[in-house]
Coordinates of C-alpha atoms and ligand atoms in Angstrom, one line a residue:
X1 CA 9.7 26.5 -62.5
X2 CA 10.2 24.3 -59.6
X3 CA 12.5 25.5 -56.7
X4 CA 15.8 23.9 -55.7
X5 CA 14.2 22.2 -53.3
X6 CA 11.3 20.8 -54.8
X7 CA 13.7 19.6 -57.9
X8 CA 16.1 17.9 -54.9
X9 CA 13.6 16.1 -53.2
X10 CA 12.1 15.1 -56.5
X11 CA 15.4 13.1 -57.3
X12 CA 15.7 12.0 -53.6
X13 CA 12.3 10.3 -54.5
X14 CA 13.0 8.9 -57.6
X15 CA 16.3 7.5 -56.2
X16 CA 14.6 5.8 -53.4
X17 CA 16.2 7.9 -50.9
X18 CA 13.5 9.0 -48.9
X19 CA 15.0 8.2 -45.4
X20 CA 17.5 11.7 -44.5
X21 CA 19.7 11.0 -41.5
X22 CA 20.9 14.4 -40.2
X23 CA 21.5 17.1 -37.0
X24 CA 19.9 20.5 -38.2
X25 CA 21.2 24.2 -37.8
X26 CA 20.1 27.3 -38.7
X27 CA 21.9 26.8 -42.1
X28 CA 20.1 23.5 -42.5
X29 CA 16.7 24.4 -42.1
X30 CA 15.8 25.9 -45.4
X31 CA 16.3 22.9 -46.8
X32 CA 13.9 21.0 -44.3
X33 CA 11.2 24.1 -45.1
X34 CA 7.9 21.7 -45.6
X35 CA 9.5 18.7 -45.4
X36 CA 7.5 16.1 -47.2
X37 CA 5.0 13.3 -45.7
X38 CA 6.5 11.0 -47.7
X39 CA 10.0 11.2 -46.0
X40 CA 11.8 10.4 -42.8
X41 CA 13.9 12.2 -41.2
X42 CA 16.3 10.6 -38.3
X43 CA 17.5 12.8 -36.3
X44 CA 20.8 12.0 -34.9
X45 CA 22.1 14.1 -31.7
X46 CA 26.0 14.5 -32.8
X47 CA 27.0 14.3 -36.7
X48 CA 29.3 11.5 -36.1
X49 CA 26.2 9.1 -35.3
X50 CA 24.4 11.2 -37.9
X51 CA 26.7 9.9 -40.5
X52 CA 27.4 6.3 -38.6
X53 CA 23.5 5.5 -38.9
X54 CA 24.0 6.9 -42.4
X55 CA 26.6 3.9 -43.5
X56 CA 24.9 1.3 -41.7
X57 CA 21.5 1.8 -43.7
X58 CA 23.4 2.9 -46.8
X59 CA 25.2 -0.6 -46.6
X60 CA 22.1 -3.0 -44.6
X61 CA 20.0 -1.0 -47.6
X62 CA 22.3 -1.5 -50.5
X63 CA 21.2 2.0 -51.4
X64 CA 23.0 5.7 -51.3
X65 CA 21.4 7.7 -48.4
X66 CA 21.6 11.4 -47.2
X67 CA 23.4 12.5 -44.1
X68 CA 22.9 16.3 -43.7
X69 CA 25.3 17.9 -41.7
X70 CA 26.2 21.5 -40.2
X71 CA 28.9 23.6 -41.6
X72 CA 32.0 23.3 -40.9
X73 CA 31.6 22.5 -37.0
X74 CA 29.3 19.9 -38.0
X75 CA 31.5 18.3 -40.8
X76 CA 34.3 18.4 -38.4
X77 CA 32.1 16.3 -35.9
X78 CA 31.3 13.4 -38.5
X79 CA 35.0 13.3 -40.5
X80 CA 35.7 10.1 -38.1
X81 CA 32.8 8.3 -39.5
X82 CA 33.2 9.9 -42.7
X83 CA 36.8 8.1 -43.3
X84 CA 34.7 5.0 -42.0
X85 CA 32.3 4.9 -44.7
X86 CA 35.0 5.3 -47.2
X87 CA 37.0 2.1 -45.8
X88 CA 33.4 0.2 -45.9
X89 CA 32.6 1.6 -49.4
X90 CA 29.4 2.8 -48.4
X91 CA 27.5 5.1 -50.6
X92 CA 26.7 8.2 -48.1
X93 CA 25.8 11.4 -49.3
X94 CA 26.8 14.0 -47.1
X95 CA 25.2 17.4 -47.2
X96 CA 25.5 20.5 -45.3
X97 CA 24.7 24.3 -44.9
X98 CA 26.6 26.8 -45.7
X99 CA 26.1 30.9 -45.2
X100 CA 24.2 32.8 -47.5
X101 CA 25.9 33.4 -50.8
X102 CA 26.1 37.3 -50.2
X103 CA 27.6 36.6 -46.9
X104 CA 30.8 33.8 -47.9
X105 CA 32.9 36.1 -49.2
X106 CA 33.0 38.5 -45.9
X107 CA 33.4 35.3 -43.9
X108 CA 29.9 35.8 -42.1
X109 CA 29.4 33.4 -38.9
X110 CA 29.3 29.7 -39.9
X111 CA 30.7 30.0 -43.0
X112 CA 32.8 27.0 -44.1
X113 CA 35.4 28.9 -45.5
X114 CA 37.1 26.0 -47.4
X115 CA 33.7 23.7 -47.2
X116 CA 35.1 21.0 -50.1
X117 CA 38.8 20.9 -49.1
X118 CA 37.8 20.8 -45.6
X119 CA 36.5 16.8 -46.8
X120 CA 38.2 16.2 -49.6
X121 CA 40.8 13.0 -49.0
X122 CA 37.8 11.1 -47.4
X123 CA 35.0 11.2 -50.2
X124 CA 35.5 10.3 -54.0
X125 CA 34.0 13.7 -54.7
X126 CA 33.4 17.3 -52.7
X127 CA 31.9 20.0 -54.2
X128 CA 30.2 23.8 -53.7
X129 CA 27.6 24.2 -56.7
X130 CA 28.9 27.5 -58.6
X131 CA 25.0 28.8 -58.5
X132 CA 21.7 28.0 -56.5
X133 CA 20.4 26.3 -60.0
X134 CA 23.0 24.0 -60.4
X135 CA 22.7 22.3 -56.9
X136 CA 20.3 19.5 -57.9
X137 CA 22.3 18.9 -60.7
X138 CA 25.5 19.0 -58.4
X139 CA 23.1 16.5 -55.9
X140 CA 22.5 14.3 -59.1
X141 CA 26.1 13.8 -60.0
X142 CA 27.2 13.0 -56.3
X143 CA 24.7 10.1 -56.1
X144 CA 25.9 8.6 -59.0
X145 CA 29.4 9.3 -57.8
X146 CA 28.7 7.6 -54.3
X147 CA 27.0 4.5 -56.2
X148 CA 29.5 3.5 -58.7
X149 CA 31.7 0.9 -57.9
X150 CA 34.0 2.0 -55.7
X151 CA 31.0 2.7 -53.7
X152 CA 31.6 5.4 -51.1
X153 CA 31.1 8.8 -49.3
X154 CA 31.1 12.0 -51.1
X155 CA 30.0 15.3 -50.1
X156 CA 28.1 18.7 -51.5
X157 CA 27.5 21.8 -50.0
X158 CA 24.5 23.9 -50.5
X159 CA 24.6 27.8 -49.3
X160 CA 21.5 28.2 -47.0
X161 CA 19.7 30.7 -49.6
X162 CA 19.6 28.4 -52.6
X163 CA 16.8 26.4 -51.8
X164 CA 14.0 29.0 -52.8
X165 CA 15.8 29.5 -56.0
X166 CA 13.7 28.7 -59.4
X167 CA 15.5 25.9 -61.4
X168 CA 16.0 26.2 -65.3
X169 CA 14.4 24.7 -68.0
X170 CA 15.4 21.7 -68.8
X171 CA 16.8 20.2 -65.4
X172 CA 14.7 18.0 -64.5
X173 CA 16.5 16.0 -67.7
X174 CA 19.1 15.5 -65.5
X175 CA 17.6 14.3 -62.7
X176 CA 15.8 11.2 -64.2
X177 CA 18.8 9.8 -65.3
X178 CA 20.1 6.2 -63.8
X179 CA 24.2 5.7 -64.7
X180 CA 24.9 1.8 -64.2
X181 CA 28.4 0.6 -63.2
X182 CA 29.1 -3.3 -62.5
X183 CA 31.2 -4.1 -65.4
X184 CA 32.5 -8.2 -65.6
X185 CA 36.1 -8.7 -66.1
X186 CA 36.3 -9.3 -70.3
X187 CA 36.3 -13.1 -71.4
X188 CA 39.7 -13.1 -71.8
X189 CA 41.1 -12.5 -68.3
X190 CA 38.1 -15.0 -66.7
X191 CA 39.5 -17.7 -69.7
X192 CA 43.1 -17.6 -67.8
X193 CA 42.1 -17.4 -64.4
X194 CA 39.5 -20.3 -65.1
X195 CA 42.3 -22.5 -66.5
X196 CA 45.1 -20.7 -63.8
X197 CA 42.0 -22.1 -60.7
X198 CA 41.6 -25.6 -62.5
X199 CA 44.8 -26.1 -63.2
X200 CA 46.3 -25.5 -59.5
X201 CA 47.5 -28.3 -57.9
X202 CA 46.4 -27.2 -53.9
X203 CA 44.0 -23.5 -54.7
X204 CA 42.7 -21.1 -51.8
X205 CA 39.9 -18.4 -51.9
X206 CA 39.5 -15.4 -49.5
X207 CA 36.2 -13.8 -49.6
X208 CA 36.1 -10.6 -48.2
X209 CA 33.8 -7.7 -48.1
X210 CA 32.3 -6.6 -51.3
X211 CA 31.1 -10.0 -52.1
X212 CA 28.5 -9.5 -49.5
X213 CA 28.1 -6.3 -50.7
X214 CA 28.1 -7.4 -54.2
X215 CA 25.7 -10.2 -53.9
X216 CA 28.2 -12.6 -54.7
X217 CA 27.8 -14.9 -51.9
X218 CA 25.9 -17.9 -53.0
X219 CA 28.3 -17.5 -56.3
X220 CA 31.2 -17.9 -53.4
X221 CA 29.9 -20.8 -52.0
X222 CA 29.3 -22.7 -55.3
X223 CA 32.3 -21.8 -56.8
X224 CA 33.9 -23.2 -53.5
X225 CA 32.5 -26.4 -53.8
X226 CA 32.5 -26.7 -57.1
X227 CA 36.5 -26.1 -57.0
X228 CA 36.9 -28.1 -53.4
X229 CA 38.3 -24.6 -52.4
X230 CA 39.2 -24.4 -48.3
X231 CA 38.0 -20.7 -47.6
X232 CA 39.4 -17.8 -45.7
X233 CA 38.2 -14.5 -44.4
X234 CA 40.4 -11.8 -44.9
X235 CA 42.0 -10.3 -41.3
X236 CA 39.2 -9.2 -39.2
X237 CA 39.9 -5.3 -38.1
X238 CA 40.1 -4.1 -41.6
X239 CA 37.2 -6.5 -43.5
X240 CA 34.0 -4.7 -42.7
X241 CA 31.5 -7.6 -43.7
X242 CA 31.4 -11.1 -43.7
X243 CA 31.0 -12.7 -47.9
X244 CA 30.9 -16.3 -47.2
X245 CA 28.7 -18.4 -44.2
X246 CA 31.7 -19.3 -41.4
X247 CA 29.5 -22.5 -40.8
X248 CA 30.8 -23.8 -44.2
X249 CA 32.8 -27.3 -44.2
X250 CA 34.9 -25.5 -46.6
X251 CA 35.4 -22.4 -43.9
X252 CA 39.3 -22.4 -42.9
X253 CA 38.7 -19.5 -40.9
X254 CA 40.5 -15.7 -40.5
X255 CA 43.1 -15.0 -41.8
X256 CA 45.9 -13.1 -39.2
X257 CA 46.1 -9.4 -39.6
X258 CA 50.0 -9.2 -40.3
X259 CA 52.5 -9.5 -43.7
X260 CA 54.3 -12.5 -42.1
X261 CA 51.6 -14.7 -40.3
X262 CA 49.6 -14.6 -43.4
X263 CA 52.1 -16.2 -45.8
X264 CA 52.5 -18.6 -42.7
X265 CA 49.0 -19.7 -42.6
X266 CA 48.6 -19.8 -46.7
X267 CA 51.6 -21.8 -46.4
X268 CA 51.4 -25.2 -48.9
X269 CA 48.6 -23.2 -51.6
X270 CA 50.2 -22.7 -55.0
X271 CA 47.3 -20.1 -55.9
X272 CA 45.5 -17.4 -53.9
X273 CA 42.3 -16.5 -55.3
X274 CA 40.8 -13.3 -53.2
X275 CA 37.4 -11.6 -54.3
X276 CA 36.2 -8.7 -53.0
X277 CA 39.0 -7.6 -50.7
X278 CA 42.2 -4.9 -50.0
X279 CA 45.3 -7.3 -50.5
X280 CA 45.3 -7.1 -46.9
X281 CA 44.2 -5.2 -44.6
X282 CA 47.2 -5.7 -42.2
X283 CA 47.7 -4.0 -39.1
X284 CA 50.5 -4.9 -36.7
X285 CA 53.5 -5.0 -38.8
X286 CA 55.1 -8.3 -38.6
X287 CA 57.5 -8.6 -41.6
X288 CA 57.9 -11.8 -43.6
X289 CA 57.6 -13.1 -47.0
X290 CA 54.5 -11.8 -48.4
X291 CA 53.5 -15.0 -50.4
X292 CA 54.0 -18.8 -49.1
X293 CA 57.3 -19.9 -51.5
X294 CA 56.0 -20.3 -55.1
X295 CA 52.1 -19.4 -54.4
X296 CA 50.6 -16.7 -57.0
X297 CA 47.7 -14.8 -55.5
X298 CA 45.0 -12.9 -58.0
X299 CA 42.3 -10.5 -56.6
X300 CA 39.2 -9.2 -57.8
X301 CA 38.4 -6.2 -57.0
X302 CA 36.3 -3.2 -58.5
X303 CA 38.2 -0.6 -56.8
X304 CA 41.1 0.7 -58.9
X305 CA 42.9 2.1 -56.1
X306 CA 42.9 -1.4 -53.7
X307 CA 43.8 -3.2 -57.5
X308 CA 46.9 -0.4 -57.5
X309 CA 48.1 -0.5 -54.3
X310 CA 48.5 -4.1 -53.2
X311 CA 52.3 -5.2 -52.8
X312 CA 51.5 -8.2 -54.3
X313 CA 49.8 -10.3 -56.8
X314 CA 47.8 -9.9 -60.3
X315 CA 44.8 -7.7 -59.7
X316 CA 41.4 -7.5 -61.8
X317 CA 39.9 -4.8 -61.6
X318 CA 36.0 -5.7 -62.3
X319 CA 32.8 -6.6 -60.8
X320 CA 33.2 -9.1 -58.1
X321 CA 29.8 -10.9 -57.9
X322 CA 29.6 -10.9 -61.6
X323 CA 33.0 -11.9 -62.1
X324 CA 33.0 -15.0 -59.4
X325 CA 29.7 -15.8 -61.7
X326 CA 31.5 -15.6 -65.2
X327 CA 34.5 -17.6 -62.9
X328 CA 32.1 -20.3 -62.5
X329 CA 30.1 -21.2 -65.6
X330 CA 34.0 -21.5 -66.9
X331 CA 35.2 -24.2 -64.7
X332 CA 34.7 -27.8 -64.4
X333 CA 34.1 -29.9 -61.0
X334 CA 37.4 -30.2 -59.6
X335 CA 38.4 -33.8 -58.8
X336 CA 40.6 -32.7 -56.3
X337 CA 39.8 -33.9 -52.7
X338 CA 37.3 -32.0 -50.8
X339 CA 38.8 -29.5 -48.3
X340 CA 39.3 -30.8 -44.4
X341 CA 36.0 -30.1 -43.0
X342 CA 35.8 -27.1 -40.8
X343 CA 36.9 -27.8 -37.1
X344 CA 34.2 -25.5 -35.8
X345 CA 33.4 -23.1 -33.1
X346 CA 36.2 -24.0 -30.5
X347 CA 34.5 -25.6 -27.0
X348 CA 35.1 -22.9 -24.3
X349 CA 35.8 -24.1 -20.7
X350 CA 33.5 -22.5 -18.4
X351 CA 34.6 -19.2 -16.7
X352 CA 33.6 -17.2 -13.9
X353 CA 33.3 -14.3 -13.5
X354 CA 32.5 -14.7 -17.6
X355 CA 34.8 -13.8 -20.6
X356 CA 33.6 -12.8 -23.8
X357 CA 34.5 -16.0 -25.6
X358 CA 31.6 -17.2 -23.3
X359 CA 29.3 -14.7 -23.1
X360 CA 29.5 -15.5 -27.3
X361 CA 29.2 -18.6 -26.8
X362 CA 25.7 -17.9 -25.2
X363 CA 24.9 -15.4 -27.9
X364 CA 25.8 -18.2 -30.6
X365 CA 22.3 -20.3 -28.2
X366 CA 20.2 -17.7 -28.9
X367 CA 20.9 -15.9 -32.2
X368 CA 18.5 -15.8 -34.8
X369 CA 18.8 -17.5 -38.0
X370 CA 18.3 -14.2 -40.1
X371 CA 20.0 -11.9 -37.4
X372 CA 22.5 -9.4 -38.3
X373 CA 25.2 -8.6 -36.1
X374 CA 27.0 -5.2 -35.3
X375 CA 30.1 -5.4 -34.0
X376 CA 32.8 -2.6 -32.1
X377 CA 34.3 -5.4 -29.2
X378 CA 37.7 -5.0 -30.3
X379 CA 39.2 -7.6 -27.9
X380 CA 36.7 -10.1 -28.7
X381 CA 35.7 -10.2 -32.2
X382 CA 37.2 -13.0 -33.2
X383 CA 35.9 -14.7 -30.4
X384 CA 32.7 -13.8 -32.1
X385 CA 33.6 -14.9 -35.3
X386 CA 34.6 -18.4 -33.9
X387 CA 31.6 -19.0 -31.8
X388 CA 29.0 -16.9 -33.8
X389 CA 29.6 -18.3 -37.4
X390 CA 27.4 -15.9 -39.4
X391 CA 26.3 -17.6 -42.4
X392 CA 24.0 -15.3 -43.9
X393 CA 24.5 -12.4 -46.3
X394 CA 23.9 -9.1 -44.8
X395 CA 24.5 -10.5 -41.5
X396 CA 27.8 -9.2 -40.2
X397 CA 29.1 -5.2 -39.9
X398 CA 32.1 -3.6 -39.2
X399 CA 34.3 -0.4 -39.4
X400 CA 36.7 -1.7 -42.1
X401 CA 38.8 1.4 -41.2
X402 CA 39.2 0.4 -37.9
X403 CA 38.0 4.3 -36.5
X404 CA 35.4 3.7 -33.6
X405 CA 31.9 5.1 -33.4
X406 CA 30.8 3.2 -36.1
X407 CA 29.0 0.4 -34.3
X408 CA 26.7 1.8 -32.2
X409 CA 25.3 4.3 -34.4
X410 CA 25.4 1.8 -37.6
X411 CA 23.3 -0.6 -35.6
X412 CA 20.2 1.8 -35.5
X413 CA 20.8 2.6 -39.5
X414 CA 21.1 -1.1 -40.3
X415 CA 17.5 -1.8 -38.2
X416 CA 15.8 0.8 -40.1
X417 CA 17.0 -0.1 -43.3
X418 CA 16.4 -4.1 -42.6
X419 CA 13.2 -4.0 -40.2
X420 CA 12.0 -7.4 -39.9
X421 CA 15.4 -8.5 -39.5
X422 CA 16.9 -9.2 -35.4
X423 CA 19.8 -6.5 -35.1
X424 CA 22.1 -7.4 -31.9
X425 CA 24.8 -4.8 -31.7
X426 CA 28.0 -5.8 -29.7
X427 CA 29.9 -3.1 -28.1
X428 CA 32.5 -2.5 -26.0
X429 CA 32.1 -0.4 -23.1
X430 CA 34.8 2.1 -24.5
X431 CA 33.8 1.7 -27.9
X432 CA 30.5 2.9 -26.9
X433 CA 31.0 5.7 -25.7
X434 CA 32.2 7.1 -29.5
X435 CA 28.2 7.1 -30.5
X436 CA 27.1 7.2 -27.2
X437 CA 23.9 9.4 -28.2
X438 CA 22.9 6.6 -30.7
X439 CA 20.6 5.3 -28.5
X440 CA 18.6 7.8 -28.6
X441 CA 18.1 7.8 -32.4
X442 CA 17.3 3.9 -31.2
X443 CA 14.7 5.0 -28.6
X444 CA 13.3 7.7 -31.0
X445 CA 12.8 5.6 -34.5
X446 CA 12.2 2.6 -32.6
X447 CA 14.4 0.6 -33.7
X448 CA 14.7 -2.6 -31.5
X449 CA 18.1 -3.5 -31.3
X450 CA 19.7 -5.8 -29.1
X451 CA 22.3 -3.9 -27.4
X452 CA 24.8 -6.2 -25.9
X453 CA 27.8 -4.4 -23.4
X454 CA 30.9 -6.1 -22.5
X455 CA 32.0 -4.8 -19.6
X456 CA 36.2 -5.5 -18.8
X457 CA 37.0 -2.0 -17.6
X458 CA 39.9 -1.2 -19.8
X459 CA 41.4 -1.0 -23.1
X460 CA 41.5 -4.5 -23.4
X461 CA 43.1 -4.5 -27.0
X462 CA 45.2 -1.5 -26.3
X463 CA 46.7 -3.3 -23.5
X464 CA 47.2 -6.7 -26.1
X465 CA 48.9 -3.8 -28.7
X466 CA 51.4 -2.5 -25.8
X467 CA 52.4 -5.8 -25.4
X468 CA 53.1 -6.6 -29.2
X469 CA 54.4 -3.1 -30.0
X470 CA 56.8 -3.5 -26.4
X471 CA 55.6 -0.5 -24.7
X472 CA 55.2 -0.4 -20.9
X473 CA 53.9 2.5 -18.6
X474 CA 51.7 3.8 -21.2
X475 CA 48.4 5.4 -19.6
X476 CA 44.9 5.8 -20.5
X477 CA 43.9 2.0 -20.5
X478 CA 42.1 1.8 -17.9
X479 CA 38.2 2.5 -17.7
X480 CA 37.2 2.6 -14.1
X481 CA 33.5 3.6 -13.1
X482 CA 31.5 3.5 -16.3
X483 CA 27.8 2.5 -16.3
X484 CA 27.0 2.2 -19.6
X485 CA 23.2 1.1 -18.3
X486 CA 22.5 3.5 -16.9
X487 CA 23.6 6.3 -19.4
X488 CA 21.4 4.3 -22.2
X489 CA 18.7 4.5 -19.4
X490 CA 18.9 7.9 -19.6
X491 CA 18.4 7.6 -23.4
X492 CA 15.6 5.9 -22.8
X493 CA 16.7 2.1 -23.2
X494 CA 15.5 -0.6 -21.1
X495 CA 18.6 -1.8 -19.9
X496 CA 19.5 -4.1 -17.4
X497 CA 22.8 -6.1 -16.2
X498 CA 23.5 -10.0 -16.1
X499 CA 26.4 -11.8 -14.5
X500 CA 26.5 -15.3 -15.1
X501 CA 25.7 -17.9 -18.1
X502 CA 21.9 -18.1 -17.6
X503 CA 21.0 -14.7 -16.4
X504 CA 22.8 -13.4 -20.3
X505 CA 20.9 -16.3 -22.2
X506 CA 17.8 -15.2 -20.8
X507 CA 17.9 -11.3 -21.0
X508 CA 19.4 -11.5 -24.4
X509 CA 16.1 -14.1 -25.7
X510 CA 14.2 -11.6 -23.9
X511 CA 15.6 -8.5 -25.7
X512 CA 15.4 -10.3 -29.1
X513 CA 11.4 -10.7 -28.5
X514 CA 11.3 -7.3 -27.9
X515 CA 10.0 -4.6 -30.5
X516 CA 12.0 -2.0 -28.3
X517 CA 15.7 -1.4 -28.3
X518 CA 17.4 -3.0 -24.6
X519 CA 20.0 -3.1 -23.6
X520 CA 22.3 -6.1 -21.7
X521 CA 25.7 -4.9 -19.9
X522 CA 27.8 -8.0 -19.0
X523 CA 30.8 -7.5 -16.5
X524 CA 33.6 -9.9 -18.4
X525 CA 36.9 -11.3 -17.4
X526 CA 39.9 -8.5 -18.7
X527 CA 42.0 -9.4 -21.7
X528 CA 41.4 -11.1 -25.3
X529 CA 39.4 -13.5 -26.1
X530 CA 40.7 -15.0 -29.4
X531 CA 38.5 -18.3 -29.5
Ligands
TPP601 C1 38.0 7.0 -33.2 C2 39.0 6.1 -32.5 N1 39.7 6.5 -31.4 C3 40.5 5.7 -30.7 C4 40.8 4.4 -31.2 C5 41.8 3.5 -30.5 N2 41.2 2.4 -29.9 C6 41.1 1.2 -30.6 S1 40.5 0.0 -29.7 C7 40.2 1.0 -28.4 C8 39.6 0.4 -27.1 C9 38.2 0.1 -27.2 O1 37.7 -0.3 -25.9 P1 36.5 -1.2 -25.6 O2 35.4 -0.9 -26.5 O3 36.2 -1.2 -24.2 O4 37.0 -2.6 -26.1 P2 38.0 -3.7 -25.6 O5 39.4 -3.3 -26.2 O6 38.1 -3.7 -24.2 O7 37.5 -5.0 -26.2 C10 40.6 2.3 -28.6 C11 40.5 3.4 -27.7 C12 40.1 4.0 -32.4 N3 40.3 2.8 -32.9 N4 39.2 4.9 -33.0

């Protein structure tokens, strides 16, 4: 009979998942005994990037992939990016060592003593296999679990001497199986919300994440135009992807991240239509009504808990690419008048020394049309929303749970998993430094990002926080004397710094021709940029 392992990497290959991010220990490396020729494995330097360039090609690849971790110390290194993945719905499959059976019970070193409650709030499932035969069964079920809708993390782990254990007859049954999941909403419930949309006298749609990662985006935009729909993203911190092209006439724009502000700006619909979103992923809490005075607001959603948990509203819990489809073979052309057309990227006086509103402005010049942006610039993404206008599916990422670490390391998964795509990943110089050995994974798998560094010296947004939440004297905001080039030199990065509008235009064309990663550090003004 086969081994453990030969059954597990048998239904890694069959599932397509034949790229294994991960950060080896001695508990690890029975499983990587002979690894095959036909797989990859990325090595990552800390688990948290492990698991970070895990969700980024799990997401840019629309498939579940492996992140095999340490024990406990390495689980407790990657729960950060973990609770990431489960805000972006991102199918990762963690993995990780564990002691040999005969030695768990004495607590030998590197045992993790409590290995599935140690995970357990940030994956949809955790388990230890009762016996070596049942873990490919046990790795069966957890890819399954991680791809059903709601897509996310989960974890198994494997004690270190299972892997030359003989399976039993019969398992490979198992292990061929495919379990399908996108379910539309029943005729019914798209009858009344087609009548509910046609019948509204002044409608609004928010598109948020899982319609990119639904492939319901073209579905989006017809529907939007076939219903003169004005468009809005949901707020920016907590919506990890981008479902509907920002260069749209029928693009509004983003919708604030607070209870109050958002009723202000929906102010004047009478229905709310969101697909593919939480209902919303506030932040600052700035109380208010929660709906504008006599709107209703439906979501579609295939997350049960996000349909559950929303103060608000009439939820339907289904498919939402499929759904938006059924939505709109069932209405007619609206007659109403088309939306206002979009009032565009906002025109940015120039500045010096630069801000980040310009420096995106510049980026805007030179971006690719089929580029994919990563983003961790806290103080300036909606700068780079405004200016950037991604208006192509796959072409925007996020931490949706607001944790960084994510963007660095998520820019090398998304390059592998999307290679003949342009990958420019916009970071923060504090937000950097969360994934900071990333770019070595970048340097080693050669994956040719675009690494582009703002550079304000300081917690820009935490600063823009103390002022809303009223604190003063608070420390830690500052970020004197950090070279970010030269420490991704030391990766092995090309990097190099530009001051001034030109000198950024022409290193970042440069680094986009390029089939290595570089990287561009831009000293910027301090504060926000909002435009
Ligand atoms: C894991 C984690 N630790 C801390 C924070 C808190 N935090 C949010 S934004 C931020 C500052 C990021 O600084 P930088 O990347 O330089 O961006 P800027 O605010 O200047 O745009 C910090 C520390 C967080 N979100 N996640």
């Amino acid at each position: 009979m086969p081994t453990v392992r030969d059954a597990s990497f048998d239904l890694f290959r069959a599932q397509g998942m034949t790229t294994i991010f991960g950060n080896p220990g001695s508990t690890e490396l029975p499983m990587l005994a002979d690894f095959p020729g036909d797989f990859r494995y990325v090595l990552g330097l800390q688990e948290a990037v492990v698991v970070g360039m895990a969700d980024g090609f799990a997401q840019a690849s629309g498939r579940p992939t492996i992140a095999n971790l340490h024990t406990a110390p390495g689980v407790g290194n990657a729960m950060g990016a973990i609770s990431t993945a489960q805000a972006n719905h991102s199918p990762v499959v963690v993995t990780a060592g564990q002691q040999v059976r005969a030695q768990m019970t004495m607590e030998a070193l590197l045992t993790n003593r409590e290995a599935t409650g140690m995970v357990q709030p940030l994956v949809k499932w955790a388990y230890e296999p009762p016996r070596a035969e049942d873990v490919p069964l046990a790795l069966t079920r957890s890819i399954h679990m991680a791809s059903l809708p709601p897509r996310g993390p989960v974890f198994v782990s494997i004690p270190m001497d299972d892997w030359e254990v003989e399976v039993e007859e019969g398992a490979g049954e198992a292990l061929k199986r495919g379990v399908e999941g996108r379910a539309v909403a029943s005729p019914d419930s798209v009858t009344r919300l087609a009548a509910q949309l046609d019948e509204a006298s002044n409608p609004v749609l928010v598109v948020g994440p899982d319609v990119d990662a639904g492939g319901g985006w073209d579905t989006a935009v017809a529907l939007a135009e076939r219903q003169r729909l004005p468009v809005w993203a949901p707020p920016a911190p907590g919506s990890g992807r981008i479902g509907f092209p920002e260069s749209h006439p029928n693009f509004r724009g983003v919708l604030p991240p607070a209870i109050g502000p958002v009723a202000q700006t929906l102010e004047g619909h009478d229905l709310i239509l969101v697909a593919g979103s939480s209902v919303f992923p506030y932040y600052p809490h700035i109380p208010g009504p929660l709906l504008p005075e006599g709107a209703n607001l439906v979501a579609i959603t295939s997350d049960p808990d996000e349909a559950a948990r929303a103060p608000m509203g009439h939820a339907i819990l289904a498919d939402v690419g499929l759904t938006l489809k059924a939505l709109l073979g069932a209405v007619p052309e609206s007659s109403r008048p088309a939306p206002e057309p979009s009032p565009g990227p906002t025109e940015i006086p120039p500045a010096d020394p630069l801000d980040s509103s310009t420096v995106h402005t510049v980026l805007a010049e030179v971006f690719p049309e089929d580029g994919i942006v990563v983003v961790e610039s806290p103080a300036s993404t909606l700068a780079l929303r405004n200016q950037l206008r991604v208006s192509r599916p796959g072409g925007y990422y996020v931490s949706s749970g607001g944790g960084l670490g994510f963007g660095l390391a998520a820019a090398v998964g998304v390059q592998l998993a999307q290679p003949d795509r342009p990958v420019v990943c916009v970071l923060g110089e504090g937000s950097a430094q969360y994934a900071i050995t990333g770019f070595w994974s970048a340097v080693a798998y050669e994956a040719p990002v675009t690494f582009l560094v703002l550079h304000n010296s300081e917690y820009a947004i935490l600063k823009w926080f103390a002022e809303v939440e009223e604190v003063t004297g608070a420390p830690g905001l500052d970020l004197p004397g950090l070279d970010v080039a030269a420490v991704a030199a030391g990766y092995g990065v090309e990097s190099r710094r530009a001051t001034g509008r030109d000198e950024v235009a022409d290193a970042l064309a440069r680094a986009l021709a390029s089939s290595k990663p570089q990287l561009i550090e831009v000293p910027v003004a301090p504060g926000m940029s909002l435009f």
